[in-house]
Short mmCIF file of C-alpha atoms (C1' of nucleotides) in Angstrom, two decimals:
data_model
loop_
_atom_site.label_atom_id
_atom_site.label_comp_id
_atom_site.label_asym_id
_atom_site.label_seq_id
_atom_site.Cartn_x
_atom_site.Cartn_y
_atom_site.Cartn_z
CA UNK A 220 14.61 -6.04 0.83
CA UNK A 221 11.68 -3.98 -0.25
CA UNK A 222 8.19 -5.14 0.50
CA UNK A 223 5.83 -2.26 0.15
CA UNK A 224 2.56 -3.65 1.25
CA UNK A 225 -0.17 -3.84 -1.30
CA UNK A 226 -3.13 -6.08 -0.54
CA UNK A 227 -1.39 -9.36 -1.47
CA UNK A 228 1.50 -8.53 0.85
CA UNK A 229 -0.88 -7.72 3.70
CA UNK A 230 -2.79 -10.94 3.12
CA UNK A 231 0.49 -12.84 2.98
CA UNK A 232 1.48 -11.24 6.30
CA UNK A 233 -1.86 -12.21 7.80
CA UNK A 234 -1.43 -15.83 6.78
CA UNK A 235 2.21 -15.81 7.84
CA UNK A 236 1.71 -14.55 11.37
CA UNK A 237 -1.67 -16.14 12.15
CA UNK A 238 -0.42 -19.61 13.15
CA UNK A 239 2.25 -18.04 15.37
CA UNK A 240 -0.02 -15.63 17.26
CA UNK A 241 -3.45 -17.24 17.45
CA UNK A 242 -4.29 -18.50 20.93
CA UNK A 243 -1.25 -16.73 22.32
CA UNK A 244 -1.62 -14.76 25.54
CA UNK A 245 0.08 -11.38 25.75
CA UNK A 246 2.35 -10.95 28.76
CA UNK A 247 4.23 -7.79 27.78
CA UNK A 248 3.86 -4.91 25.35
CA UNK A 249 6.94 -2.91 24.37
CA UNK A 250 6.34 0.29 22.42
CA UNK A 251 9.56 2.09 21.57
CA UNK A 252 8.16 4.65 19.16
CA UNK A 253 4.59 5.95 19.28
CA UNK A 254 4.95 8.48 16.46
CA UNK A 255 3.52 6.55 13.54
CA UNK A 256 1.12 8.20 11.10
CA UNK A 257 -1.02 8.78 14.16
CA UNK A 258 0.42 8.47 17.67
CA UNK A 259 -0.15 5.06 19.21
CA UNK A 260 -2.64 5.55 22.05
CA UNK A 261 -1.45 4.42 25.51
CA UNK A 262 -4.83 2.68 25.79
CA UNK A 263 -3.51 -0.05 23.53
CA UNK A 264 -0.80 -1.14 25.96
CA UNK A 265 -3.37 -1.71 28.71
CA UNK A 266 -5.91 -3.40 26.50
CA UNK A 267 -3.41 -5.81 24.95
CA UNK A 268 -1.81 -6.83 28.24
CA UNK A 269 -3.34 -10.09 29.41
CA UNK A 270 -5.44 -10.49 26.28
CA UNK A 271 -5.43 -13.65 24.22
CA UNK A 272 -5.36 -13.38 20.41
CA UNK A 273 -8.30 -15.23 18.91
CA UNK A 274 -7.77 -14.67 15.18
CA UNK A 275 -6.08 -12.44 12.63
CA UNK A 276 -8.33 -10.90 10.01
CA UNK A 277 -7.98 -8.34 7.26
CA UNK A 278 -10.09 -5.52 5.88
CA UNK A 279 -8.58 -3.64 2.94
CA UNK A 280 -4.90 -3.25 3.86
CA UNK A 281 -5.62 -3.27 7.59
CA UNK A 282 -4.69 -6.28 9.69
CA UNK A 283 -7.26 -6.95 12.39
CA UNK A 284 -5.72 -8.64 15.37
CA UNK A 285 -8.72 -9.90 17.28
CA UNK A 286 -8.31 -10.58 20.98
CA UNK A 287 -10.47 -11.45 23.96
CA UNK A 288 -10.46 -7.73 24.89
CA UNK A 289 -11.01 -6.11 21.50
CA UNK A 290 -9.19 -5.62 18.23
CA UNK A 291 -5.85 -4.07 17.35
CA UNK A 292 -6.08 -2.45 13.90
CA UNK A 293 -2.72 -2.37 12.16
CA UNK A 294 -1.80 -0.66 8.91
CA UNK A 295 1.65 -1.24 7.42
CA UNK A 296 1.80 1.97 5.39
CA UNK A 297 4.49 1.96 2.71
CA UNK A 298 7.27 0.25 4.59
CA UNK A 299 5.81 -1.74 7.49
CA UNK A 300 6.47 -5.39 8.27
CA UNK A 301 5.25 -7.75 10.96
CA UNK A 302 6.97 -10.96 11.92
CA UNK A 303 7.61 -13.26 14.85
CA UNK A 304 10.82 -13.18 16.88
CA UNK A 305 12.01 -14.61 20.19
CA UNK A 306 10.92 -12.20 22.93
CA UNK A 307 13.83 -10.02 23.93
CA UNK A 308 15.55 -10.16 20.54
CA UNK A 309 17.58 -6.92 20.33
CA UNK A 310 15.58 -4.25 18.56
CA UNK A 311 16.75 -2.28 15.57
CA UNK A 312 16.14 1.42 15.17
CA UNK A 313 12.83 0.94 13.33
CA UNK A 314 11.43 -1.89 15.45
CA UNK A 315 8.65 0.16 17.02
CA UNK A 316 6.44 -2.42 18.72
CA UNK A 317 6.90 -5.88 20.29
CA UNK A 318 3.92 -7.82 21.59
CA UNK A 319 5.31 -10.60 23.75
CA UNK A 320 3.56 -13.89 24.43
CA UNK A 321 3.68 -16.38 27.29
CA UNK A 322 5.28 -18.80 24.82
CA UNK A 323 8.44 -16.69 24.75
CA UNK A 324 7.80 -15.46 21.22
CA UNK A 325 6.85 -11.95 20.19
CA UNK A 326 5.10 -10.22 17.30
CA UNK A 327 7.32 -7.37 16.09
CA UNK A 328 6.32 -4.36 14.03
CA UNK A 329 9.02 -2.66 11.97
CA UNK A 330 8.30 0.45 9.90
CA UNK A 331 11.13 2.74 8.74
CA UNK A 332 8.95 5.40 7.16
CA UNK A 333 6.35 5.34 9.95
CA UNK A 334 3.44 5.75 7.54
CA UNK A 335 1.74 2.83 9.24
CA UNK A 336 -0.63 3.06 12.19
CA UNK A 337 -1.96 1.09 15.13
CA UNK A 338 -5.41 1.61 16.59
CA UNK A 339 -7.66 -0.10 19.11
CA UNK A 340 -11.34 -0.78 18.70
CA UNK A 341 -14.10 -2.97 20.02
CA UNK A 342 -15.93 -2.54 16.71
CA UNK A 343 -13.17 -2.50 14.07
CA UNK A 344 -15.44 -2.46 11.02
CA UNK A 345 -17.21 0.55 12.49
CA UNK A 346 -13.93 2.36 13.11
CA UNK A 347 -13.58 5.80 11.57
CA UNK A 348 -10.92 4.64 9.11
CA UNK A 349 -12.72 1.49 7.98
CA UNK A 350 -16.34 2.56 8.07
CA UNK A 351 -16.64 4.11 4.61
CA UNK A 352 -14.37 1.79 2.66
CA UNK A 353 -15.57 0.24 -0.58
CA UNK A 354 -15.97 -3.51 -1.13
CA UNK A 355 -13.18 -6.07 -1.06
CA UNK A 356 -11.99 -6.77 -4.62
CA UNK A 357 -12.17 -10.53 -4.13
CA UNK A 358 -15.78 -10.61 -2.97
CA UNK A 359 -18.81 -11.14 -5.19
CA UNK A 360 -20.17 -7.68 -4.60
CA UNK A 361 -17.22 -6.31 -6.57
CA UNK A 362 -18.31 -6.79 -10.17
CA UNK A 363 -18.66 -5.17 -13.58
CA UNK A 364 -22.13 -4.07 -12.58
CA UNK A 365 -20.81 -2.39 -9.44
CA UNK A 366 -17.93 -0.64 -11.26
CA UNK A 367 -20.11 0.50 -14.10
CA UNK A 368 -22.85 1.85 -11.84
CA UNK A 369 -20.50 3.67 -9.50
CA UNK A 370 -18.48 5.23 -12.33
CA UNK A 371 -21.35 6.96 -14.17
CA UNK A 372 -20.69 10.69 -14.38
CA UNK A 373 -17.15 10.38 -13.03
CA UNK A 374 -14.49 12.21 -15.02
CA UNK A 375 -11.53 10.97 -13.00
CA UNK A 376 -9.00 8.77 -14.83
CA UNK A 377 -9.73 5.06 -14.47
CA UNK A 378 -6.35 4.45 -12.80
CA UNK A 379 -7.20 6.83 -9.98
CA UNK A 380 -10.77 5.57 -9.86
CA UNK A 381 -9.77 1.99 -9.09
CA UNK A 382 -7.16 3.20 -6.58
CA UNK A 383 -9.86 5.10 -4.66
CA UNK A 384 -10.60 3.11 -1.49
CA UNK A 385 -14.15 4.43 -1.38
CA UNK A 386 -14.74 2.61 -4.68
CA UNK A 387 -12.78 -0.58 -4.05
CA UNK A 388 -10.06 -1.34 -1.51
CA UNK A 389 -6.73 -3.00 -2.02
CA UNK A 390 -5.83 -1.88 -5.54
CA UNK A 391 -2.50 -0.12 -5.12
CA UNK A 392 -0.16 1.43 -7.63
CA UNK A 393 1.36 -1.80 -8.93
CA UNK A 394 -1.84 -3.76 -9.39
CA UNK A 395 -3.70 -0.75 -10.82
CA UNK A 396 -1.23 -0.63 -13.72
CA UNK A 397 -1.24 -4.40 -14.07
CA UNK A 398 -5.01 -4.84 -14.14
CA UNK A 399 -5.47 -2.03 -16.68
CA UNK A 400 -2.94 -3.71 -18.95
CA UNK A 401 -4.69 -7.06 -18.59
CA UNK A 402 -8.00 -5.52 -19.52
CA UNK A 403 -6.63 -3.37 -22.38
CA UNK A 404 -7.82 -0.07 -20.92
CA UNK A 405 -5.81 3.15 -21.18
CA UNK A 406 -5.03 4.43 -17.66
CA UNK A 407 -6.09 7.99 -18.48
CA UNK A 408 -9.53 7.09 -19.82
CA UNK A 409 -12.32 8.78 -17.85
CA UNK A 410 -14.03 6.24 -15.58
CA UNK A 411 -17.46 7.45 -16.67
CA UNK A 412 -16.70 6.84 -20.34
CA UNK A 413 -15.97 3.13 -20.13
CA UNK A 414 -18.56 0.66 -21.37
CA UNK A 415 -19.96 -2.06 -19.19
CA UNK A 416 -18.39 -4.92 -21.13
CA UNK A 417 -14.96 -3.37 -20.57
CA UNK A 418 -15.66 -3.19 -16.83
CA UNK A 419 -16.36 -6.89 -16.95
CA UNK A 420 -12.78 -7.46 -18.11
CA UNK A 421 -11.43 -4.97 -15.60
CA UNK A 422 -13.18 -6.49 -12.59
CA UNK A 423 -11.98 -9.91 -13.72
CA UNK A 424 -8.41 -8.68 -14.20
CA UNK A 425 -8.30 -7.07 -10.77
CA UNK A 426 -9.47 -10.28 -9.13
CA UNK A 427 -7.12 -12.37 -11.22
CA UNK A 428 -3.95 -10.34 -10.63
CA UNK A 429 -4.58 -10.06 -6.88
CA UNK A 430 -5.31 -13.76 -6.55
CA UNK A 431 -2.17 -14.68 -8.47
CA UNK A 432 -0.08 -12.34 -6.33
CA UNK A 433 -1.50 -13.80 -3.14
CA UNK A 434 -0.77 -17.28 -4.43
CA UNK A 435 2.80 -16.19 -5.16
CA UNK A 436 3.08 -14.97 -1.56
CA UNK A 437 2.94 -11.28 -2.33
CA UNK A 438 5.62 -9.58 -4.34
CA UNK A 439 8.07 -10.38 -1.59
CA UNK A 440 8.31 -13.78 0.07
CA UNK A 441 8.88 -13.65 3.77
CA UNK A 442 9.72 -16.02 6.52
CA UNK A 443 7.46 -14.80 9.30
CA UNK A 444 9.53 -16.32 12.00
CA UNK A 445 12.92 -14.72 12.28
CA UNK A 446 12.38 -11.81 9.99
CA UNK A 447 14.21 -11.24 6.82
CA UNK A 448 12.35 -11.25 3.54
CA UNK A 449 13.57 -12.73 0.35
CA UNK A 450 13.16 -10.86 -2.93
CA UNK A 451 9.95 -12.26 -4.23
CA UNK A 452 8.81 -13.96 -7.29
CA UNK A 453 5.62 -12.18 -8.28
CA UNK A 454 7.77 -9.33 -9.59
CA UNK A 455 8.85 -11.63 -12.39
CA UNK A 456 5.23 -11.98 -13.45
CA UNK A 457 4.54 -8.25 -13.72
CA UNK A 458 3.62 -7.22 -17.26
CA UNK A 459 4.08 -3.45 -17.12
CA UNK A 460 4.97 -2.17 -13.65
CA UNK A 461 8.59 -0.99 -13.46
CA UNK A 462 9.19 -2.09 -17.07
CA UNK A 463 9.70 1.29 -18.74
CA UNK A 464 11.06 0.87 -22.30
CA UNK A 465 11.01 -2.89 -22.01
CA UNK A 466 8.99 -4.66 -24.73
CA UNK A 467 5.29 -5.31 -24.16
CA UNK A 468 4.87 -9.02 -23.60
CA UNK A 469 2.09 -9.05 -26.20
CA UNK A 470 3.11 -6.65 -29.01
CA UNK A 471 6.75 -5.74 -28.22
CA UNK A 472 5.98 -1.99 -28.08
CA UNK A 473 8.19 -0.36 -25.40
CA UNK A 474 6.27 0.16 -22.16
CA UNK A 475 5.41 3.81 -21.44
CA UNK A 476 5.55 5.53 -18.06
CA UNK A 477 3.47 8.58 -17.14
CA UNK A 478 2.63 10.31 -13.87
CA UNK A 479 -0.93 10.40 -12.55
CA UNK A 480 -1.70 11.92 -9.17
CA UNK A 481 2.03 12.03 -8.38
CA UNK A 482 2.44 8.30 -8.96
CA UNK A 483 3.98 6.40 -11.83
CA UNK A 484 1.70 4.59 -14.23
CA UNK A 485 3.08 2.00 -16.64
CA UNK A 486 1.18 0.91 -19.74
CA UNK A 487 1.39 -0.22 -23.34
CA UNK A 488 0.21 2.53 -25.68
CA UNK A 489 -0.57 -0.04 -28.35
CA UNK A 490 -2.51 -2.58 -26.29
CA UNK A 491 -4.38 -0.15 -24.05
CA UNK A 492 -7.03 2.18 -25.47
"C1'" DA B 46 -19.93 15.94 -4.72
"C1'" DC B 47 -15.70 15.52 -7.26
"C1'" DT B 48 -11.06 16.43 -8.25
"C1'" DG B 49 -6.29 17.34 -7.87
"C1'" DG B 50 -2.52 18.41 -4.93
"C1'" DC B 51 0.00 18.14 -0.55
"C1'" DA B 52 1.66 16.07 3.49
"C1'" DC B 53 3.67 12.67 6.62
"C1'" DC B 54 8.79 9.91 6.95
"C1'" DT B 55 13.27 7.25 5.90
"C1'" DG B 56 16.39 4.81 2.86
"C1'" DG B 57 18.24 3.37 -1.49
"C1'" DG B 58 20.02 4.35 -5.93
"C1'" DC B 59 21.89 7.40 -9.10
"C1'" DG B 60 24.89 11.09 -11.24
"C1'" DC B 61 28.55 14.16 -10.49
"C1'" DT C 185 34.15 7.92 -1.30
"C1'" DG C 186 30.88 11.58 -0.55
"C1'" DC C 187 27.12 14.54 -1.40
"C1'" DG C 188 22.83 16.03 -3.06
"C1'" DC C 189 18.97 14.86 -5.56
"C1'" DC C 190 15.10 11.97 -6.86
"C1'" DC C 191 12.26 8.17 -6.13
"C1'" DA C 192 9.39 4.70 -3.50
"C1'" DG C 193 4.25 -0.03 -3.63
"C1'" DG C 194 -0.45 4.47 1.16
"C1'" DT C 195 -3.91 7.44 2.18
"C1'" DG C 196 -6.18 11.33 4.96
"C1'" DC C 197 -7.01 16.02 4.41
"C1'" DC C 198 -7.45 20.47 2.17
"C1'" DA C 199 -8.97 24.05 -1.10
"C1'" DG C 200 -11.23 25.05 -5.31
#
DNA sequence: ACTGGCACCTGGGCGC
DNA sequence: TGCGCCCAGGTGCCAG
């Protein structure tokens, strides 16, 4: 099982856990490991205890667990998962947090690599980590006009430009490669040297690929009660990611892999210019 | 102000 | 079977 959370996986998690945790009252908080990307503050234990969850939101790849006392801000990093278990279910070595409800169920956070984080805030959108994030890719504000305007004078490669969370959130390594393929843009092209009409295709492709992935339940399908994920189906729809040397679905040219900013980029050197 | 590079961690897959 | 190496989907921070 490998569900590295990009935006569709986080959104899938949000939808998966929401019906199980909304309106639940927290009667116990078990934190077994506080050393995530940042240490989990002891404040969180106190704030969560006795609180009732009102809704589960999302901003970028952060889950916002809204309660009557404030908001828990949860990031899943590269290897985090959340799911619902029976309270008291024996914990594995990477099961760092259980939030137990009066119903006898619990929300469990598992994160082997511990790149995730958990914060508390009464004003989550004003939180240090969320404050200066760019727009959501699926909102209207994110458009060709926006991309074109914000890219003028920028020499950075377009792949890294769209993965920059100050520009737009939620475009991770997989969907960056995929959306550039769909819009026919070479990943190394300087962001500032792309014409507006090409940004129209790019903005559309980003929205399209993310929406399709969300509809497919993220790249990995999960059962949010009980735990284990099932290898997902969106992977089968990927055009370039992880397809080195396999034929381009359009022109049959073998897919090329390069490294940009220490991450793999997959593209078709014939279709993308 | 940008840009590129490093760091934080563990686990899985591969070649020998 | 075992060991060492390389790779992984995120992102804040640093120096230049």
